[in-house]
Coordinates of C-alpha atoms in Angstrom, one line a residue:
X1 CA 88.2 -25.3 155.9
X2 CA 86.2 -27.9 154.0
X3 CA 82.9 -28.9 155.6
X4 CA 83.8 -32.6 155.9
X5 CA 87.1 -31.7 157.6
X6 CA 85.3 -29.4 160.0
X7 CA 82.8 -32.1 160.9
X8 CA 85.6 -34.6 161.4
X9 CA 87.6 -32.2 163.6
X10 CA 84.6 -31.1 165.7
X11 CA 82.8 -34.4 166.1
X12 CA 86.0 -36.3 167.0
X13 CA 85.4 -39.4 169.2
X14 CA 83.1 -37.6 171.7
X15 CA 80.1 -38.1 169.5
X16 CA 80.5 -41.9 169.0
X17 CA 77.7 -43.2 166.8
X18 CA 77.1 -39.8 165.1
X19 CA 80.8 -39.6 164.3
X20 CA 80.8 -43.1 162.8
X21 CA 77.6 -42.3 160.8
X22 CA 79.2 -39.2 159.3
X23 CA 82.4 -41.1 158.4
X24 CA 80.4 -43.8 156.7
X25 CA 78.4 -41.5 154.4
X26 CA 79.5 -41.2 150.8
X27 CA 79.4 -37.4 151.1
X28 CA 80.2 -36.4 154.6
X29 CA 79.0 -32.8 153.9
X30 CA 75.5 -34.2 153.7
X31 CA 74.2 -33.9 157.3
X32 CA 72.0 -36.8 158.6
X33 CA 68.3 -36.2 158.4
X34 CA 66.0 -36.1 161.5
X35 CA 64.9 -39.7 160.8
X36 CA 68.5 -40.8 161.3
X37 CA 69.0 -38.7 164.5
X38 CA 65.8 -40.3 165.9
X39 CA 67.2 -43.8 165.1
X40 CA 70.4 -42.9 167.0
X41 CA 68.2 -41.5 169.9
X42 CA 66.3 -44.8 170.1
X43 CA 69.7 -46.7 170.4
X44 CA 70.8 -44.4 173.2
X45 CA 67.6 -44.4 175.2
X46 CA 68.0 -47.9 176.8
X47 CA 64.3 -48.5 176.7
X48 CA 63.5 -45.2 178.5
X49 CA 61.4 -42.5 176.9
X50 CA 64.0 -40.2 175.3
X51 CA 64.3 -37.1 173.4
X52 CA 63.2 -37.0 169.7
X53 CA 64.1 -34.7 166.9
X54 CA 61.7 -33.1 164.4
X55 CA 62.2 -30.9 161.4
X56 CA 61.9 -27.2 162.3
X57 CA 59.6 -25.8 159.6
X58 CA 59.4 -22.2 160.8
X59 CA 61.4 -19.8 163.0
X60 CA 60.8 -20.1 166.7
X61 CA 61.5 -17.7 169.5
X62 CA 63.9 -18.9 172.2
X63 CA 61.0 -19.4 174.6
X64 CA 59.0 -21.4 172.0
X65 CA 62.1 -23.5 171.2
X66 CA 62.8 -24.3 174.9
X67 CA 59.2 -24.9 175.7
X68 CA 58.7 -27.3 172.9
X69 CA 61.6 -29.4 174.1
X70 CA 60.4 -29.3 177.7
X71 CA 56.7 -30.1 177.0
X72 CA 57.0 -32.4 174.0
X73 CA 60.5 -33.9 174.5
X74 CA 61.1 -33.0 170.9
X75 CA 64.0 -30.9 169.7
X76 CA 63.3 -28.7 166.7
X77 CA 66.1 -29.4 164.2
X78 CA 67.0 -27.5 161.0
X79 CA 68.1 -29.8 158.2
X80 CA 71.7 -29.4 156.9
X81 CA 72.6 -27.1 159.8
X82 CA 75.9 -27.7 161.6
X83 CA 74.8 -26.0 164.8
X84 CA 71.7 -28.3 165.1
X85 CA 73.8 -31.4 164.2
X86 CA 76.2 -30.6 167.1
X87 CA 73.2 -29.9 169.4
X88 CA 71.8 -33.3 168.5
X89 CA 75.2 -34.8 169.3
X90 CA 75.0 -33.2 172.7
X91 CA 71.5 -34.4 173.3
X92 CA 72.5 -37.9 172.3
X93 CA 75.6 -38.0 174.6
X94 CA 74.6 -35.9 177.6
X95 CA 70.7 -36.0 177.7
X96 CA 70.5 -35.3 181.5
X97 CA 72.8 -32.3 181.2
X98 CA 70.9 -31.0 178.2
X99 CA 67.6 -31.5 180.0
X100 CA 68.8 -29.5 183.0
X101 CA 70.1 -26.7 180.7
X102 CA 66.7 -26.7 178.9
X103 CA 64.8 -26.4 182.2
X104 CA 67.1 -23.5 183.3
X105 CA 66.1 -21.6 180.1
X106 CA 62.4 -21.6 181.1

């Protein structure tokens, strides 16, 4: 399955703004950068301090990953990685659920 069709199928309408962003790109197989994810996060935060995304520059253990999210409210995100894109979509749409899951991992 072509990457753009996979993204279209998996994002569906559940991921609202992220779905619209991917459809508007000239090449839907180019995944949005962290800067764009942070912009979407700011739109979803309703003035509350929300989660942020940052480029993951080196491998992290599961505990390092979850601790960074818990302590710094910042999700390490690999560029051009479908798994991390869908994770960002979950953080944008269900931040309270994701926060509880994160705390359960610690």
